[in-house]
mmCIF file of C-alpha atoms in Angstrom:
data_model
loop_
_atom_site.group_PDB
_atom_site.id
_atom_site.type_symbol
_atom_site.label_atom_id
_atom_site.label_comp_id
_atom_site.label_asym_id
_atom_site.label_seq_id
_atom_site.Cartn_x
_atom_site.Cartn_y
_atom_site.Cartn_z
ATOM 1 C CA UNK A 388 67.201 96.015 95.206
ATOM 2 C CA UNK A 389 69.223 94.076 97.947
ATOM 3 C CA UNK A 390 73.557 94.418 97.587
ATOM 4 C CA UNK A 391 73.436 91.904 99.426
ATOM 5 C CA UNK A 392 71.796 89.115 97.781
ATOM 6 C CA UNK A 393 73.632 86.838 95.188
ATOM 7 C CA UNK A 394 70.947 86.907 92.618
ATOM 8 C CA UNK A 395 70.556 90.623 92.492
ATOM 9 C CA UNK A 396 73.980 91.022 93.084
ATOM 10 C CA UNK A 397 74.700 88.711 89.556
ATOM 11 C CA UNK A 398 71.569 90.568 87.686
ATOM 12 C CA UNK A 399 73.491 93.897 88.486
ATOM 13 C CA UNK A 400 76.621 92.702 87.300
ATOM 14 C CA UNK A 401 75.446 91.385 84.573
ATOM 15 C CA UNK A 402 73.507 93.986 83.312
ATOM 16 C CA UNK A 403 76.561 96.655 83.780
ATOM 17 C CA UNK A 404 79.090 93.177 82.449
ATOM 18 C CA UNK A 405 81.015 93.665 85.315
ATOM 19 C CA UNK A 406 83.963 91.136 85.820
ATOM 20 C CA UNK A 407 85.368 89.693 88.336
ATOM 21 C CA UNK A 408 89.281 91.131 88.892
ATOM 22 C CA UNK A 409 91.748 88.810 91.043
ATOM 23 C CA UNK A 410 94.377 91.506 90.892
ATOM 24 C CA UNK A 411 92.413 93.947 92.514
ATOM 25 C CA UNK A 412 91.313 91.204 95.452
ATOM 26 C CA UNK A 413 87.288 91.672 94.654
ATOM 27 C CA UNK A 414 85.060 89.511 96.589
ATOM 28 C CA UNK A 415 81.347 90.971 97.467
ATOM 29 C CA UNK A 416 79.710 90.579 100.092
ATOM 30 C CA UNK A 417 76.178 88.441 100.467
ATOM 31 C CA UNK A 418 75.321 88.206 104.104
ATOM 32 C CA UNK A 419 73.378 91.359 105.049
ATOM 33 C CA UNK A 420 74.619 91.014 108.713
ATOM 34 C CA UNK A 421 78.135 91.573 108.004
ATOM 35 C CA UNK A 422 78.141 95.358 106.541
ATOM 36 C CA UNK A 423 75.751 96.449 109.421
ATOM 37 C CA UNK A 424 77.893 94.863 111.857
ATOM 38 C CA UNK A 425 80.767 96.385 110.546
ATOM 39 C CA UNK A 426 79.397 100.072 110.701
ATOM 40 C CA UNK A 427 77.236 99.702 113.664
ATOM 41 C CA UNK A 428 80.967 98.807 114.966
ATOM 42 C CA UNK A 429 82.721 101.696 113.455
ATOM 43 C CA UNK A 430 80.980 104.097 115.687
ATOM 44 C CA UNK A 431 79.700 106.535 112.731
ATOM 45 C CA UNK A 432 77.320 108.624 113.574
ATOM 46 C CA UNK A 433 76.425 112.145 112.949
ATOM 47 C CA UNK A 434 79.106 115.119 112.536
ATOM 48 C CA UNK A 435 81.128 111.919 111.478
ATOM 49 C CA UNK A 436 82.449 111.675 107.819
ATOM 50 C CA UNK A 437 83.396 108.091 107.252
ATOM 51 C CA UNK A 438 86.718 107.185 104.618
ATOM 52 C CA UNK A 439 85.437 104.278 102.481
ATOM 53 C CA UNK A 440 88.111 102.275 100.357
ATOM 54 C CA UNK A 441 87.238 99.704 97.669
ATOM 55 C CA UNK A 442 83.311 100.298 98.244
ATOM 56 C CA UNK A 443 82.281 97.551 95.875
ATOM 57 C CA UNK A 444 78.932 97.662 94.807
ATOM 58 C CA UNK A 445 78.119 99.242 98.400
ATOM 59 C CA UNK A 446 76.757 97.395 100.585
ATOM 60 C CA UNK A 447 78.918 98.959 103.232
ATOM 61 C CA UNK A 448 78.580 102.327 101.629
ATOM 62 C CA UNK A 449 74.845 102.381 102.316
ATOM 63 C CA UNK A 450 74.838 101.221 105.625
ATOM 64 C CA UNK A 451 77.682 103.706 106.791
ATOM 65 C CA UNK A 452 75.380 106.507 104.885
ATOM 66 C CA UNK A 453 72.132 105.626 106.685
ATOM 67 C CA UNK A 454 74.780 106.738 109.877
ATOM 68 C CA UNK A 455 77.237 109.357 109.043
ATOM 69 C CA UNK A 456 77.307 113.157 107.763
ATOM 70 C CA UNK A 457 79.111 111.378 105.059
ATOM 71 C CA UNK A 458 80.948 109.306 103.175
ATOM 72 C CA UNK A 459 84.082 109.419 100.613
ATOM 73 C CA UNK A 460 83.933 106.090 98.911
ATOM 74 C CA UNK A 461 87.863 105.691 97.140
ATOM 75 C CA UNK A 462 87.912 103.198 94.303
ATOM 76 C CA UNK A 463 90.408 102.211 91.765
ATOM 77 C CA UNK A 464 87.966 100.076 89.254
ATOM 78 C CA UNK A 465 86.522 102.269 86.782
ATOM 79 C CA UNK A 466 83.881 99.348 86.134
ATOM 80 C CA UNK A 467 82.640 99.734 88.890
ATOM 81 C CA UNK A 468 81.755 103.559 89.037
ATOM 82 C CA UNK A 469 78.272 103.544 86.941
ATOM 83 C CA UNK A 470 77.375 100.100 89.160
ATOM 84 C CA UNK A 471 77.894 102.687 92.155
ATOM 85 C CA UNK A 472 75.986 105.170 90.543
ATOM 86 C CA UNK A 473 73.103 103.271 90.500
ATOM 87 C CA UNK A 474 73.467 101.747 93.711
ATOM 88 C CA UNK A 475 74.015 104.894 95.647
ATOM 89 C CA UNK A 476 71.959 107.281 94.075
ATOM 90 C CA UNK A 477 69.414 107.251 97.053
ATOM 91 C CA UNK A 478 72.252 108.666 99.344
ATOM 92 C CA UNK A 479 73.216 112.044 98.499
ATOM 93 C CA UNK A 480 75.505 112.136 101.674
ATOM 94 C CA UNK A 481 78.081 109.769 99.756
ATOM 95 C CA UNK A 482 80.812 110.571 97.718
ATOM 96 C CA UNK A 483 82.890 107.918 95.083
ATOM 97 C CA UNK A 484 86.602 109.514 94.985
ATOM 98 C CA UNK A 485 88.032 108.017 92.220
ATOM 99 C CA UNK A 486 91.992 106.617 92.287
ATOM 100 C CA UNK A 487 94.064 104.691 94.524
ATOM 101 C CA UNK A 488 94.036 104.877 98.210
ATOM 102 C CA UNK A 489 98.132 104.128 97.879
ATOM 103 C CA UNK A 490 98.944 107.453 96.079
ATOM 104 C CA UNK A 491 96.187 109.356 97.905
ATOM 105 C CA UNK A 492 97.347 112.374 100.794
ATOM 106 C CA UNK A 493 94.724 110.894 103.528
ATOM 107 C CA UNK A 494 94.915 114.216 105.364
ATOM 108 C CA UNK A 495 94.023 115.998 102.379
ATOM 109 C CA UNK A 496 91.401 113.905 101.345
ATOM 110 C CA UNK A 497 89.903 114.644 104.819
ATOM 111 C CA UNK A 498 89.620 118.280 104.607
ATOM 112 C CA UNK A 499 88.512 118.743 101.372
ATOM 113 C CA UNK A 500 85.933 115.903 101.515
ATOM 114 C CA UNK A 501 85.075 115.824 105.453
ATOM 115 C CA UNK A 502 85.314 119.070 106.420
ATOM 116 C CA UNK A 503 83.984 120.342 109.397
ATOM 117 C CA UNK A 504 83.541 116.517 110.392
ATOM 118 C CA UNK A 505 85.578 114.105 112.798
ATOM 119 C CA UNK A 506 86.712 111.499 110.212
ATOM 120 C CA UNK A 507 87.362 107.799 110.519
ATOM 121 C CA UNK A 508 87.993 104.823 107.934
ATOM 122 C CA UNK A 509 85.598 101.492 107.953
ATOM 123 C CA UNK A 510 86.162 99.859 105.050
ATOM 124 C CA UNK A 511 86.425 96.189 103.786
ATOM 125 C CA UNK A 512 90.156 95.850 102.285
ATOM 126 C CA UNK A 513 91.525 94.061 100.149
ATOM 127 C CA UNK A 514 93.598 91.458 100.718
ATOM 128 C CA UNK A 515 96.677 92.423 98.683
ATOM 129 C CA UNK A 516 97.116 95.823 100.039
ATOM 130 C CA UNK A 517 95.361 95.223 103.789
ATOM 131 C CA UNK A 518 99.116 95.988 105.553
ATOM 132 C CA UNK A 519 100.546 98.912 103.802
ATOM 133 C CA UNK A 520 97.126 100.540 103.302
ATOM 134 C CA UNK A 521 96.677 99.992 107.338
ATOM 135 C CA UNK A 522 100.014 101.459 107.937
ATOM 136 C CA UNK A 523 98.922 104.528 105.587
ATOM 137 C CA UNK A 524 95.986 104.705 108.146
ATOM 138 C CA UNK A 525 97.541 104.922 111.204
ATOM 139 C CA UNK A 526 100.483 107.040 109.982
ATOM 140 C CA UNK A 527 97.888 109.736 107.922
ATOM 141 C CA UNK A 528 97.402 111.203 111.997
ATOM 142 C CA UNK A 529 93.754 112.126 111.345
ATOM 143 C CA UNK A 530 91.511 109.328 111.792
ATOM 144 C CA UNK A 531 89.572 108.831 115.094
ATOM 145 C CA UNK A 532 89.016 105.394 114.497
ATOM 146 C CA UNK A 533 89.806 102.588 112.344
ATOM 147 C CA UNK A 534 87.624 99.718 111.439
ATOM 148 C CA UNK A 535 88.412 97.371 109.425
ATOM 149 C CA UNK A 536 87.386 93.865 107.748
ATOM 150 C CA UNK A 537 90.701 91.920 106.467
ATOM 151 C CA UNK A 538 92.430 88.483 106.342
ATOM 152 C CA UNK A 539 92.130 86.663 109.645
ATOM 153 C CA UNK A 540 95.853 86.149 110.258
ATOM 154 C CA UNK A 541 96.454 89.820 109.612
ATOM 155 C CA UNK A 542 93.833 90.338 112.256
ATOM 156 C CA UNK A 543 95.359 88.520 114.756
ATOM 157 C CA UNK A 544 99.042 89.966 113.821
ATOM 158 C CA UNK A 545 98.214 93.083 114.507
ATOM 159 C CA UNK A 546 95.810 92.492 118.350
ATOM 160 C CA UNK A 547 98.925 89.697 119.288
ATOM 161 C CA UNK A 548 100.211 89.656 122.435
ATOM 162 C CA UNK A 549 103.547 89.079 123.497
ATOM 163 C CA UNK A 550 104.988 85.840 123.654
ATOM 164 C CA UNK A 551 103.047 84.382 120.427
ATOM 165 C CA UNK A 552 103.357 83.080 117.453
ATOM 166 C CA UNK A 553 101.674 86.386 115.386
ATOM 167 C CA UNK A 554 103.117 88.708 117.371
ATOM 168 C CA UNK A 555 105.803 91.001 115.294
ATOM 169 C CA UNK A 556 106.985 94.184 113.856
ATOM 170 C CA UNK A 557 103.817 95.145 113.021
ATOM 171 C CA UNK A 558 101.798 94.109 116.299
ATOM 172 C CA UNK A 559 104.346 96.281 117.281
ATOM 173 C CA UNK A 560 103.469 99.728 114.830
ATOM 174 C CA UNK A 561 99.766 99.193 114.862
ATOM 175 C CA UNK A 562 99.656 99.315 118.850
ATOM 176 C CA UNK A 563 102.236 101.398 119.150
ATOM 177 C CA UNK A 564 100.139 103.864 116.995
ATOM 178 C CA UNK A 565 96.803 102.985 118.141
ATOM 179 C CA UNK A 566 94.481 100.671 120.759
ATOM 180 C CA UNK A 567 93.906 97.305 119.120
ATOM 181 C CA UNK A 568 90.834 94.958 119.358
ATOM 182 C CA UNK A 569 90.055 91.793 116.898
ATOM 183 C CA UNK A 570 86.112 92.036 116.853
ATOM 184 C CA UNK A 571 84.675 89.125 115.052
ATOM 185 C CA UNK A 572 85.412 86.963 112.320
ATOM 186 C CA UNK A 573 83.738 86.223 109.206
ATOM 187 C CA UNK A 574 83.179 83.093 107.214
ATOM 188 C CA UNK A 575 84.493 82.791 103.325
ATOM 189 C CA UNK A 576 80.784 81.643 102.641
ATOM 190 C CA UNK A 577 79.844 85.500 103.539
ATOM 191 C CA UNK A 578 81.634 86.685 100.156
ATOM 192 C CA UNK A 579 81.512 85.870 96.113
ATOM 193 C CA UNK A 580 83.533 84.875 95.152
ATOM 194 C CA UNK A 581 84.236 83.126 98.327
ATOM 195 C CA UNK A 582 87.962 83.925 99.326
ATOM 196 C CA UNK A 583 90.063 80.895 100.411
ATOM 197 C CA UNK A 584 90.913 82.110 103.674
ATOM 198 C CA UNK A 585 88.573 83.911 106.968
ATOM 199 C CA UNK A 586 88.175 87.104 106.991
ATOM 200 C CA UNK A 587 87.595 89.337 110.343
ATOM 201 C CA UNK A 588 86.947 92.992 111.172
ATOM 202 C CA UNK A 589 88.996 94.367 113.624
ATOM 203 C CA UNK A 590 89.225 98.260 115.491
ATOM 204 C CA UNK A 591 92.298 100.221 116.273
ATOM 205 C CA UNK A 592 91.610 103.862 117.847
ATOM 206 C CA UNK A 593 94.700 106.197 117.102
ATOM 207 C CA UNK A 594 96.887 106.922 120.789
ATOM 208 C CA UNK A 595 97.205 110.718 121.324
ATOM 209 C CA UNK A 596 100.146 109.886 122.245
ATOM 210 C CA UNK A 597 102.923 107.197 121.801
ATOM 211 C CA UNK A 598 102.721 104.653 124.991
ATOM 212 C CA UNK A 599 106.772 105.557 125.528
ATOM 213 C CA UNK A 600 108.437 108.480 126.165
ATOM 214 C CA UNK A 601 112.037 107.080 126.432
ATOM 215 C CA UNK A 602 112.989 107.456 122.981
ATOM 216 C CA UNK A 603 112.123 109.191 119.947
ATOM 217 C CA UNK A 604 110.270 106.647 116.838
ATOM 218 C CA UNK A 605 112.937 106.779 114.824
ATOM 219 C CA UNK A 606 115.082 105.133 117.260
ATOM 220 C CA UNK A 607 112.487 102.723 118.594
ATOM 221 C CA UNK A 608 111.335 101.409 115.759
ATOM 222 C CA UNK A 609 115.118 101.054 114.480
ATOM 223 C CA UNK A 610 115.433 98.460 117.148
ATOM 224 C CA UNK A 611 112.276 97.129 116.851
ATOM 225 C CA UNK A 612 112.944 96.449 112.708
ATOM 226 C CA UNK A 613 116.135 94.625 114.298
ATOM 227 C CA UNK A 614 114.721 92.813 116.341
ATOM 228 C CA UNK A 615 112.440 90.818 114.123
ATOM 229 C CA UNK A 616 114.312 90.800 111.285
ATOM 230 C CA UNK A 617 115.727 87.462 112.018
ATOM 231 C CA UNK A 618 112.901 86.180 113.792
ATOM 232 C CA UNK A 619 114.095 83.002 115.143
ATOM 233 C CA UNK A 620 117.042 84.313 116.377
ATOM 234 C CA UNK A 621 117.990 85.680 119.731
ATOM 235 C CA UNK A 622 118.010 89.732 120.411
ATOM 236 C CA UNK A 623 122.330 89.450 121.092
ATOM 237 C CA UNK A 624 122.257 87.606 117.321
ATOM 238 C CA UNK A 625 119.321 89.567 115.809
ATOM 239 C CA UNK A 626 120.729 92.912 116.822
ATOM 240 C CA UNK A 627 123.899 92.347 114.833
ATOM 241 C CA UNK A 628 122.352 93.826 111.604
ATOM 242 C CA UNK A 629 121.878 97.460 112.936
ATOM 243 C CA UNK A 630 125.667 97.717 113.181
ATOM 244 C CA UNK A 631 126.129 96.941 116.705
ATOM 245 C CA UNK A 632 128.968 94.701 118.097
ATOM 246 C CA UNK A 633 127.808 91.411 120.469
ATOM 247 C CA UNK A 634 129.586 93.062 123.662
ATOM 248 C CA UNK A 635 127.516 96.073 123.378
ATOM 249 C CA UNK A 636 124.041 94.469 122.754
ATOM 250 C CA UNK A 637 124.871 91.815 125.757
ATOM 251 C CA UNK A 638 125.235 95.349 128.010
ATOM 252 C CA UNK A 639 122.136 96.625 126.789
ATOM 253 C CA UNK A 640 120.297 93.856 127.343
ATOM 254 C CA UNK A 641 122.075 93.279 130.959
ATOM 255 C CA UNK A 642 120.896 96.872 131.593
ATOM 256 C CA UNK A 643 117.231 96.395 130.714
ATOM 257 C CA UNK A 644 117.197 93.095 133.140
ATOM 258 C CA UNK A 645 116.862 90.954 129.966
ATOM 259 C CA UNK A 646 118.723 87.363 129.341
ATOM 260 C CA UNK A 647 121.029 86.761 127.092
ATOM 261 C CA UNK A 648 118.431 84.138 125.082
ATOM 262 C CA UNK A 649 115.886 86.187 124.771
ATOM 263 C CA UNK A 650 113.835 86.716 121.205
ATOM 264 C CA UNK A 651 112.224 89.980 119.691
ATOM 265 C CA UNK A 652 108.564 88.265 120.213
ATOM 266 C CA UNK A 653 108.639 88.318 124.278
ATOM 267 C CA UNK A 654 108.905 91.907 124.515
ATOM 268 C CA UNK A 655 106.456 94.325 124.929
ATOM 269 C CA UNK A 656 106.459 98.238 124.148
ATOM 270 C CA UNK A 657 107.892 99.494 126.890
ATOM 271 C CA UNK A 658 110.123 97.717 127.401
ATOM 272 C CA UNK A 659 111.595 97.834 123.812
ATOM 273 C CA UNK A 660 111.770 101.219 124.363
ATOM 274 C CA UNK A 661 114.176 100.697 127.291
ATOM 275 C CA UNK A 662 116.067 98.746 124.993
ATOM 276 C CA UNK A 663 115.973 101.132 122.113
ATOM 277 C CA UNK A 664 117.308 103.752 125.053
ATOM 278 C CA UNK A 665 120.059 101.574 125.964
ATOM 279 C CA UNK A 666 121.628 100.438 122.608
ATOM 280 C CA UNK A 667 120.975 104.498 121.301
ATOM 281 C CA UNK A 668 123.390 105.475 124.334
ATOM 282 C CA UNK A 669 126.054 103.047 122.570
ATOM 283 C CA UNK A 670 125.726 102.993 119.064
#
């Protein structure tokens, strides 16, 4: 059975009486190069344990199983369990983990399902949970790499450089905790059913230490959130949401060599850190 052949997929789904769920954002791959290239980009290999989210009928799972020591595939949709039991039967190094990834303790999952292995993430993520799931992956602090296929616009935000329209609080968050890279795009026609947007594969490699040491993480993101809370406003105005006076914000900006009309999307991580340190001193 070819898990990326549309005829085989439709026959498989019909045999099990499966129906797509819009609420779960289910879109199955019908081009074999996509799961192959995602798995290859993930770096999965001997000694590696992979956490996959939303395996669907298993095309990416199979590619990962052929490379990694073990794959723990987290699936919420119970209707897919008998299908996965069939499609993954040849791969004893795959374990389907029933559950909602948003409710799992990811570090505990790795300790229990991938003991002694280097854990990483590789997944075709449902669009509707992309941001919170990537946030959870980074905050878990246990993955050597995170390679995911997501909506192209989100991938562009994750990897955006300061000064562009895509750069925002989530860009800063991801780049604070990881080195990010947009690898390649995947057009809608590679899926069944075809989504209305283009997808992209992005790779995040968590940093061993934050890229700044001026302030603690809480203070740093306190300022980042304030900077992007009212994106169209200058920092002099938007940082007022932090409970600081304009005079205090103005003084902090000037101490960092920033103009009064500067906006949050113009600041890189070191500059945000310097501004956070200056603001923390006057709050």
